[in-house]
Structures are given as C-alpha cells and as structure tokens.
PDB file of C-alpha atoms in Angstrom:
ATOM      1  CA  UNK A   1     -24.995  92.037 -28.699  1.00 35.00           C
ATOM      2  CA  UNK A   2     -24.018  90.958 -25.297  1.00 37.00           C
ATOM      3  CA  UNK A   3     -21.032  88.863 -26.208  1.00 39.00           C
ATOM      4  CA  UNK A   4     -18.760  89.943 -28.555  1.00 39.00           C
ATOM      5  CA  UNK A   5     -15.090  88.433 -29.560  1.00 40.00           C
ATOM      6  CA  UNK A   6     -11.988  90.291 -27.723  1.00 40.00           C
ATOM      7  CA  UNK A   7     -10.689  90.388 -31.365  1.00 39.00           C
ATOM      8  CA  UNK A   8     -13.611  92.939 -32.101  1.00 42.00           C
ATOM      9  CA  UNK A   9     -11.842  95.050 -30.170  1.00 41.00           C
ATOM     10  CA  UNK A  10      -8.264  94.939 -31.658  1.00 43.00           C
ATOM     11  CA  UNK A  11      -9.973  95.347 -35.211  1.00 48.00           C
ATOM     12  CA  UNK A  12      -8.091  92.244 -36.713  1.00 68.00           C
ATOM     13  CA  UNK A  13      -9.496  91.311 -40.068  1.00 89.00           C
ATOM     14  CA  UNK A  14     -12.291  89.211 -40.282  1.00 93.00           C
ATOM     15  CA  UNK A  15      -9.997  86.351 -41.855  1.00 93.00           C
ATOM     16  CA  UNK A  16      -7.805  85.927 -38.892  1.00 92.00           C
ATOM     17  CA  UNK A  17     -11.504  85.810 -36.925  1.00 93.00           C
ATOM     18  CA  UNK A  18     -12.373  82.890 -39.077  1.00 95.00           C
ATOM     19  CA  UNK A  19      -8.906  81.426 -38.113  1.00 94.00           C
ATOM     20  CA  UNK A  20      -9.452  81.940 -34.480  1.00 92.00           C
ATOM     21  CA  UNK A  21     -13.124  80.794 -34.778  1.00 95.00           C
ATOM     22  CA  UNK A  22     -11.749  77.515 -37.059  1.00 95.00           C
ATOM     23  CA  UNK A  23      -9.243  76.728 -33.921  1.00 93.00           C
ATOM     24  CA  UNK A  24     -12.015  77.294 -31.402  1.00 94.00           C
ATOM     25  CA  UNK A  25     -14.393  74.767 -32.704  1.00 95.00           C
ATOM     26  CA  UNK A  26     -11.800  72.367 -32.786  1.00 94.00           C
ATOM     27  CA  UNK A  27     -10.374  72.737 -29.722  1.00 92.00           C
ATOM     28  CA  UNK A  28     -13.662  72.422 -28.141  1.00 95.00           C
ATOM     29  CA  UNK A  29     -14.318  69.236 -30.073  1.00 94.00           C
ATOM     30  CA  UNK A  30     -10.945  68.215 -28.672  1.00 92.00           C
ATOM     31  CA  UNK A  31     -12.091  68.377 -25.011  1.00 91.00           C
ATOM     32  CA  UNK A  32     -15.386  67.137 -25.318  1.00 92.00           C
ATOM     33  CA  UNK A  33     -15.298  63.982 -27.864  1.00 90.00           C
ATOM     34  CA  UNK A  34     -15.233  61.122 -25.396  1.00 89.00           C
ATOM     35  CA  UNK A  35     -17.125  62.298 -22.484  1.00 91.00           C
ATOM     36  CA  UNK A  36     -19.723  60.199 -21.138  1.00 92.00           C
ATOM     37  CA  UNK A  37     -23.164  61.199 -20.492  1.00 91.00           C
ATOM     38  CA  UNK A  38     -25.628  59.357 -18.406  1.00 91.00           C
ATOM     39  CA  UNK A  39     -28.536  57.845 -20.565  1.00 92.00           C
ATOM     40  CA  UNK A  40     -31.449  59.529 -18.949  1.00 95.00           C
ATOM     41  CA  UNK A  41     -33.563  61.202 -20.807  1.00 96.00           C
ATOM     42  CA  UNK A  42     -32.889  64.594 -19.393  1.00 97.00           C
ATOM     43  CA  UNK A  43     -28.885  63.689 -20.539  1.00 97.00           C
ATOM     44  CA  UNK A  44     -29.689  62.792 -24.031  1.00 96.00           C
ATOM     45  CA  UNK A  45     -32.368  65.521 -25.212  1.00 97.00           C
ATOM     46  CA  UNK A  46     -30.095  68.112 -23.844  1.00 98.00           C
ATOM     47  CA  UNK A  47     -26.928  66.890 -24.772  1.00 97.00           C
ATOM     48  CA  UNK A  48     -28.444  66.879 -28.416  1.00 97.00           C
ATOM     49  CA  UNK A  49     -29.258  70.617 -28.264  1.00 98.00           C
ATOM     50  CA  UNK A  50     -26.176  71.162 -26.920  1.00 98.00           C
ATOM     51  CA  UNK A  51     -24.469  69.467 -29.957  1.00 97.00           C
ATOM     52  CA  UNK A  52     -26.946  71.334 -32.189  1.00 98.00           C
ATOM     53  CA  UNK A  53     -25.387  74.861 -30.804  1.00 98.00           C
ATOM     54  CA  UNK A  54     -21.937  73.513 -31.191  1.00 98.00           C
ATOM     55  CA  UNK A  55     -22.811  72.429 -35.020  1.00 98.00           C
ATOM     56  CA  UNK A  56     -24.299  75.747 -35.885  1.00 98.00           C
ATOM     57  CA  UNK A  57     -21.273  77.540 -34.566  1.00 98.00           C
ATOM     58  CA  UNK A  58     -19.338  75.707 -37.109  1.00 98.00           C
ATOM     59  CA  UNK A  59     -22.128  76.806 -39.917  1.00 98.00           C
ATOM     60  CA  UNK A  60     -21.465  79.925 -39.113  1.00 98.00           C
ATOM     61  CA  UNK A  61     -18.592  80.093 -39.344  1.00 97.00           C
ATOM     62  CA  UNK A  62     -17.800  78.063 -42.520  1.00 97.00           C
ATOM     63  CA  UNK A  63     -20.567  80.495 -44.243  1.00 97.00           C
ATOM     64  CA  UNK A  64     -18.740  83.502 -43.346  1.00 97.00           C
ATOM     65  CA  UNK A  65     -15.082  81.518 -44.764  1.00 96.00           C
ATOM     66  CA  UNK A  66     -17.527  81.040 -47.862  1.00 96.00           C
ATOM     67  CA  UNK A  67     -18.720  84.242 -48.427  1.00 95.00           C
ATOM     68  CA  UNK A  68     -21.976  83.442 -47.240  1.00 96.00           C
ATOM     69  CA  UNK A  69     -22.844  86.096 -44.396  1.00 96.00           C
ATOM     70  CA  UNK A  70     -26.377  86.234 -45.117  1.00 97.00           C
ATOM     71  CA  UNK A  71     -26.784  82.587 -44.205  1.00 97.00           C
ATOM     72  CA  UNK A  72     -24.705  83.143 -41.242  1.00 97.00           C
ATOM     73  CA  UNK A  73     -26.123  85.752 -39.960  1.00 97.00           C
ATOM     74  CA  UNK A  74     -29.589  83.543 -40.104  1.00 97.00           C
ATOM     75  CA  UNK A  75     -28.263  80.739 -38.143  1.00 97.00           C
ATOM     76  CA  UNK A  76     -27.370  82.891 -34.940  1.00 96.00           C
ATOM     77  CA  UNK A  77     -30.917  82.834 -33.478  1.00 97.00           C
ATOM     78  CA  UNK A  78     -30.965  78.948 -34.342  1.00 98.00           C
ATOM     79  CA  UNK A  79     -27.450  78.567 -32.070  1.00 98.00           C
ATOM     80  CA  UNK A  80     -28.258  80.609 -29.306  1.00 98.00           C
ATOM     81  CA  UNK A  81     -31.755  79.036 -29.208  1.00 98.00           C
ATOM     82  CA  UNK A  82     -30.341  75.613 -28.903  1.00 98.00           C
ATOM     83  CA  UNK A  83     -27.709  76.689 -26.052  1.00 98.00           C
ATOM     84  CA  UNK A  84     -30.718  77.696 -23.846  1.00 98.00           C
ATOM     85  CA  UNK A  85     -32.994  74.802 -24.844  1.00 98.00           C
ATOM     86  CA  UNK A  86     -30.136  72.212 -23.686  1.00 98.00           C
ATOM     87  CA  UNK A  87     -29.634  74.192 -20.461  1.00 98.00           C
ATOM     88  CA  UNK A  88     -33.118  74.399 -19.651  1.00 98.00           C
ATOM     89  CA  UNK A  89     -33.947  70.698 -20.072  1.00 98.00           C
ATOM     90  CA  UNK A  90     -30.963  70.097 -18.177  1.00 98.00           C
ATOM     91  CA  UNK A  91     -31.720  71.631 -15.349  1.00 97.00           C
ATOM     92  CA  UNK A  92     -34.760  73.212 -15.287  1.00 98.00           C
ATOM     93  CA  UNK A  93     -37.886  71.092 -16.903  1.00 98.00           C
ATOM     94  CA  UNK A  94     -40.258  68.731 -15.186  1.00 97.00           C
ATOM     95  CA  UNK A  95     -40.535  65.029 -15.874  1.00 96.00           C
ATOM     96  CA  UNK A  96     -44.333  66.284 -17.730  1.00 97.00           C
ATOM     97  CA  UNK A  97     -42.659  69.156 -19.547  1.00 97.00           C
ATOM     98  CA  UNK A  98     -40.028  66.704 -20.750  1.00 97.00           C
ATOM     99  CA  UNK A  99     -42.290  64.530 -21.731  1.00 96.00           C
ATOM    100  CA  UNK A 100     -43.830  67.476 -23.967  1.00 96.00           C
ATOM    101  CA  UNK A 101     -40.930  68.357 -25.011  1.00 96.00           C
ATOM    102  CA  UNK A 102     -40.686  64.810 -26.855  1.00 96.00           C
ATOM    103  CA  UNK A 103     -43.849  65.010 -27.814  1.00 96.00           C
ATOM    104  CA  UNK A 104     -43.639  68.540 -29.565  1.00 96.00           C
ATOM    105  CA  UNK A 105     -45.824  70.142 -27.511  1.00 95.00           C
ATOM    106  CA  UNK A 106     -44.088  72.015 -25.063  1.00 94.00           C
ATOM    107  CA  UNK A 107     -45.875  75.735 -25.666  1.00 93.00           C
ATOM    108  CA  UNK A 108     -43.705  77.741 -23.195  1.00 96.00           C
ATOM    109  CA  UNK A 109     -41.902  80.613 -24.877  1.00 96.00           C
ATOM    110  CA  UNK A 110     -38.285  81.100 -25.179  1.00 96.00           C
ATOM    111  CA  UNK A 111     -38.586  84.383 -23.272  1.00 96.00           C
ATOM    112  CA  UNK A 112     -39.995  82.063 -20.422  1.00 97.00           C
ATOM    113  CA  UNK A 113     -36.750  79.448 -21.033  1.00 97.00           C
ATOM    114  CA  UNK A 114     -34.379  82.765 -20.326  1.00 97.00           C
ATOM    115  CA  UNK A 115     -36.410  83.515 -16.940  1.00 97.00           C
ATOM    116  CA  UNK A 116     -36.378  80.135 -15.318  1.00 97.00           C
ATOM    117  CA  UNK A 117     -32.730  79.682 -16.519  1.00 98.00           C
ATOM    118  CA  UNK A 118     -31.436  82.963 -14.899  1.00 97.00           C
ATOM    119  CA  UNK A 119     -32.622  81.639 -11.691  1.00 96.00           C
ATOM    120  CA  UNK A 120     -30.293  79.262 -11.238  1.00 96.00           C
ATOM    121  CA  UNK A 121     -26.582  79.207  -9.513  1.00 91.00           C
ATOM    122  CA  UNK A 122     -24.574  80.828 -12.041  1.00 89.00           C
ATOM    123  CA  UNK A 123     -27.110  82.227 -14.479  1.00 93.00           C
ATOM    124  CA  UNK A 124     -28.191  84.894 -11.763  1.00 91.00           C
ATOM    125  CA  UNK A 125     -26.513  87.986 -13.761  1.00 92.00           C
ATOM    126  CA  UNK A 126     -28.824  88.144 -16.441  1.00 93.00           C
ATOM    127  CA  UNK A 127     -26.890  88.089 -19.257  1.00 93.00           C
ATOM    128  CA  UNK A 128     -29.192  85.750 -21.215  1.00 95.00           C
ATOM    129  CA  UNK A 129     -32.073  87.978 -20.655  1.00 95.00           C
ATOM    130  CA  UNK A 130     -30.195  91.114 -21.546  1.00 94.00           C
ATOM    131  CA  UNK A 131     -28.728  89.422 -25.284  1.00 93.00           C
ATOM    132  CA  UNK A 132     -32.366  88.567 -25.705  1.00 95.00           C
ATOM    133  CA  UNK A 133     -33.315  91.504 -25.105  1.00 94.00           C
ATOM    134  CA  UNK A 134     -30.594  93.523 -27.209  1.00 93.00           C
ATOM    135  CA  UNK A 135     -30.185  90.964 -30.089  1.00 93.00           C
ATOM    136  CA  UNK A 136     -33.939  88.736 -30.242  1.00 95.00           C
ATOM    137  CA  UNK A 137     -35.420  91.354 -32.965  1.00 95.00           C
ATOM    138  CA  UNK A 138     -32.356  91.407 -34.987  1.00 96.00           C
ATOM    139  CA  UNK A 139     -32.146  87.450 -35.484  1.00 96.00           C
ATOM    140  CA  UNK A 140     -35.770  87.520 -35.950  1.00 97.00           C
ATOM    141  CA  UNK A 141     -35.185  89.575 -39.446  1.00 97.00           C
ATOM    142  CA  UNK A 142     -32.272  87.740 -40.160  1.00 97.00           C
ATOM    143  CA  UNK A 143     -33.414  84.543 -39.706  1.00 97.00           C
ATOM    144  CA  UNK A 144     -37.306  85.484 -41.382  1.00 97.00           C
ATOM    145  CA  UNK A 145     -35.497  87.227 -44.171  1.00 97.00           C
ATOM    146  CA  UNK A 146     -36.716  90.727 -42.311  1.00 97.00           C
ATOM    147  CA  UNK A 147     -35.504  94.261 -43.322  1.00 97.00           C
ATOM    148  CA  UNK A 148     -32.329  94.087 -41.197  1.00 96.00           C
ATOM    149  CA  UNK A 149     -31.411  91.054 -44.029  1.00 97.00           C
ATOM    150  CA  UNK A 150     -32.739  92.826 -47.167  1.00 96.00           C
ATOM    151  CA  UNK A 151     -31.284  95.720 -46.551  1.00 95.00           C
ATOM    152  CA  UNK A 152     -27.599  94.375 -46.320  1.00 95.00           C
ATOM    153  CA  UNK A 153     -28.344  93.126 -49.554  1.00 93.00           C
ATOM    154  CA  UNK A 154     -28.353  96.477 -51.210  1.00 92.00           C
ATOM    155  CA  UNK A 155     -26.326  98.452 -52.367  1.00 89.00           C
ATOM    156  CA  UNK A 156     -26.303 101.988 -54.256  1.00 86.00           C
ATOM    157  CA  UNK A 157     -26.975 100.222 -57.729  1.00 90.00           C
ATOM    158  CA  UNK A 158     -26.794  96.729 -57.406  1.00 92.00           C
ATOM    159  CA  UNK A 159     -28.476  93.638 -55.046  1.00 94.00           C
ATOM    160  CA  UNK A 160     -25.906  92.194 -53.922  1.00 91.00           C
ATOM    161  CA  UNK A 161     -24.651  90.829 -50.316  1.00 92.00           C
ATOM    162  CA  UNK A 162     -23.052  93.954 -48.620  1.00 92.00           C
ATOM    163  CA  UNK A 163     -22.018  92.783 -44.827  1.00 94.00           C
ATOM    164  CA  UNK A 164     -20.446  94.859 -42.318  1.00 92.00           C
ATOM    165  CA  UNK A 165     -16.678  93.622 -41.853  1.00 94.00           C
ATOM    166  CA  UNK A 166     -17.205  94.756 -38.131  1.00 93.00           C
ATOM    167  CA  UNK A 167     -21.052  93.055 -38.224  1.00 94.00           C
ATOM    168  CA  UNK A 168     -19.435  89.833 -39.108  1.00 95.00           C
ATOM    169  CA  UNK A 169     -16.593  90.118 -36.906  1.00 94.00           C
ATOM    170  CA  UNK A 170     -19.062  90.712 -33.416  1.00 93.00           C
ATOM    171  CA  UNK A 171     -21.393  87.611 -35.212  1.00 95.00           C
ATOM    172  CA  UNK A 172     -18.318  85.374 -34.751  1.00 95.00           C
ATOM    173  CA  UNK A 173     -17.890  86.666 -30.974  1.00 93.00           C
ATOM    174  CA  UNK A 174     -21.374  85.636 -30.470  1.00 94.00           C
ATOM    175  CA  UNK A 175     -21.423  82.434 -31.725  1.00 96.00           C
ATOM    176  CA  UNK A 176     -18.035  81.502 -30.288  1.00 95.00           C
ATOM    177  CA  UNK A 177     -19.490  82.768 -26.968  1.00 93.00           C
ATOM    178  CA  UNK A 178     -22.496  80.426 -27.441  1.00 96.00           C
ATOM    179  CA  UNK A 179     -20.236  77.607 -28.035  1.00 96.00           C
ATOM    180  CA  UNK A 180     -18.187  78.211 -25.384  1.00 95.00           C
ATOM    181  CA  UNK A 181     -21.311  78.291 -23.022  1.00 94.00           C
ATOM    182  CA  UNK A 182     -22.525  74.976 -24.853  1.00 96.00           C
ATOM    183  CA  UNK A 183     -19.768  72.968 -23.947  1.00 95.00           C
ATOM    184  CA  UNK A 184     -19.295  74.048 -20.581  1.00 94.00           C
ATOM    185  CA  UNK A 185     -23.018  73.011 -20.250  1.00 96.00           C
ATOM    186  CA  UNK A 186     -22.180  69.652 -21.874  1.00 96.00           C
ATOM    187  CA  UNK A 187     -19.301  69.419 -19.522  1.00 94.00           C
ATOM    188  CA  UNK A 188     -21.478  69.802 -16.457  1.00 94.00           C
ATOM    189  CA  UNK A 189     -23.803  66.646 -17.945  1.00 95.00           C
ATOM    190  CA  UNK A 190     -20.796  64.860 -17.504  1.00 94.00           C
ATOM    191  CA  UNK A 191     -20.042  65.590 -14.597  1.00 93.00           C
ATOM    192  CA  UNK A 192     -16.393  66.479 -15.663  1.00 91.00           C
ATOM    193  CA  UNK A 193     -15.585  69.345 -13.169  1.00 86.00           C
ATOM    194  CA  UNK A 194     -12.157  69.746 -14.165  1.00 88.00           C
ATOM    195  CA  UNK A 195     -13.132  70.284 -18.250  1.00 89.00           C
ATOM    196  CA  UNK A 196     -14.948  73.044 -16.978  1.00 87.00           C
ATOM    197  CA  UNK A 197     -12.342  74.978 -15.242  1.00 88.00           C
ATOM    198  CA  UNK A 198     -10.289  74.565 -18.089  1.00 88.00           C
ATOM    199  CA  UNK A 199     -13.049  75.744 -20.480  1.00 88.00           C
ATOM    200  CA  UNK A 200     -13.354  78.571 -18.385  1.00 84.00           C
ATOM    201  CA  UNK A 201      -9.790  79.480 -18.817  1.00 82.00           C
ATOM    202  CA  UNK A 202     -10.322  78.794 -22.953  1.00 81.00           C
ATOM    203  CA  UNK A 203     -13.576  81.601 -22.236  1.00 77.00           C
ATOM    204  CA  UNK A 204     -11.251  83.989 -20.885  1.00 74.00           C
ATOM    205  CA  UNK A 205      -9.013  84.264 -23.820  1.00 70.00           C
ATOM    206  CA  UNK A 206     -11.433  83.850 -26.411  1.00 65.00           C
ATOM    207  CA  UNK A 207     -14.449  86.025 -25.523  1.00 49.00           C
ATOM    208  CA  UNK A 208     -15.714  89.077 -22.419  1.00 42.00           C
ATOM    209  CA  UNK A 209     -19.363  90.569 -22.052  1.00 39.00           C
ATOM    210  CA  UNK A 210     -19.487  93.807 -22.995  1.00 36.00           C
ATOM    211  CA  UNK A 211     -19.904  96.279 -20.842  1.00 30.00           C
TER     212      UNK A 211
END
C-alpha cells in the first residue's frame, strides 16, 4: 500500500494501533464538528462522501478492536473510494456530471476519478494513482470475498480467521491516511484554511508515504 502508519514501522502491537487509530478518529471529529459548509450542491454531495470515508475509518477500526479483520479488511476499498468520490465532485465534476451523479448514472470509472483528480494543485504527485495501482486488486478480493479473503481464513486444519498482525497493522495506516486526507478535503469545503495547516501537522505525526 501507499500509505502506511509510522507505527508499522516501530512494530508496536496492533492494540496500541487501535488506540492510536481510536484517538485519531476522535480528534478529527474534534476539529471538524461545527464547520460550516456552503449549501450548494457540489458542498453537500461531497461533504457526504467525505463523511462516508470518515465513518468507514471508524468501521474499520472498531472491526479490527472486535476481532473482526475480515470485515475490515472489506471496508478499505469502500473508504478510499469515498475519499476520491468527495474530492472529485468537489472540485472536479461538471454541473451535467453532477447532475448524473444524483441521478445514478454517472458511468465514468474510478480509474478515470484518480486521473482527473491528480491534475489538480496538490494532487500532482500521483500518489492516488500509484495506491490504486498497488492496492485496487487486493480490495477487490477482499471486498468480493476473492482468494486474498478466503485464504486468510485458513489455516493448516481448521477455517478459521487467520490475519496478519503486520496486515492489520498497515490496514489501519491506510485508513487513518484516508481519513486524514478526508478531512483536510472537508476542511477546504469550508473554507477553513487554518484547520488545514493544523491537520497537516496531525498528518505528519500520524502517517508518511512509503517510499
């Protein structure tokens, strides 16, 4: 993956991971409950996917507190394909392919979202394209119950969940990347330029591309 948690790389357990994940989502929640969006139609449909990738962080990570990494692991594609739906209607879709959008019949693919993103101010790096590109197949099977899911549901003699530690450790990087990104999106709705520099500080502490 193209995110990953800078606790992946101290090899903390994945309970103190939960912990930091727990305070993340909260702290975020924190800094954006308040702000005011305009009520344009633009605003609202992407602040709501937005919120979605913010509310499947927390999923994930109160599966993986459960026990439930299969079910987390699904929910990763759903996240990270409501961060770059939000950003996209934000700032990249027409009036018409708004309007399809609300009429569920915008047809363009997500590969196609990614492209038109990363040519924007501040997208230009193409770190979208590359954890599409690195990670796309792998929430495809865990999110169509594919191989990569069965499989981790095996073991030598019995069918039963059988997760990675360091798997679910990188999982919760990603998605508390994602989130990160979401409400620094959400933040730029609102026009609240100072949030964001302080989000960006939270980002620098919390998660760093890989290299």
């Amino acid at each position: 993956m193209l995110i990953r948690s800078e606790v992946n790389r101290k090899a903390v357990s994945v309970s103190a991971t939960i912990d930091m994940a727990e305070h993340l989502a909260q702290t975020l929640d924190n800094h954006i409950d308040g702000l005011e969006i305009g009520s344009a139609l633009r605003y609202r449909i992407a602040g709501g996917c937005l919120d979605m990738a913010l509310e499947h962080h927390k999923a994930v990570v109160l599966l993986v507190a459960r026990q439930l990494r299969g079910s987390a692991f699904s929910i990763m594609r759903l996240q990270f394909e409501a961060y770059v739906r939000g950003v996209w209607l934000h700032q990249c879709a027409t009036d018409t392919e708004l309007a399809a959008f609300t009429n569920e019949k915008l047809d363009h693919s997500f590969a196609a979202l990614v492209s038109a993103i990363e040519g924007l101010d501040g997208f230009s790096d193409g770190a979208l394209s590359k954890a599409r590109r690195n990670s796309w197949a792998a929430m495809c099977s865990f999110i169509h119950t594919g191989f990569l899911q069965v499989v981790r549901r095996n073991r030598e003699t019995t069918v039963e969940p059988d997760y990675n530690d360091d798997e679910v450790i990188e999982a919760l990087g990603f998605a508390n990347a994602i989130a990160l990104l979401a409400a620094l999106e959400i933040a730029h709705i609102a026009g609240a330029e100072r949030l964001s520099v302080e989000l960006l500080d939270l980002a620098r502490n919390i998660a760093t591309p890989v290299q």
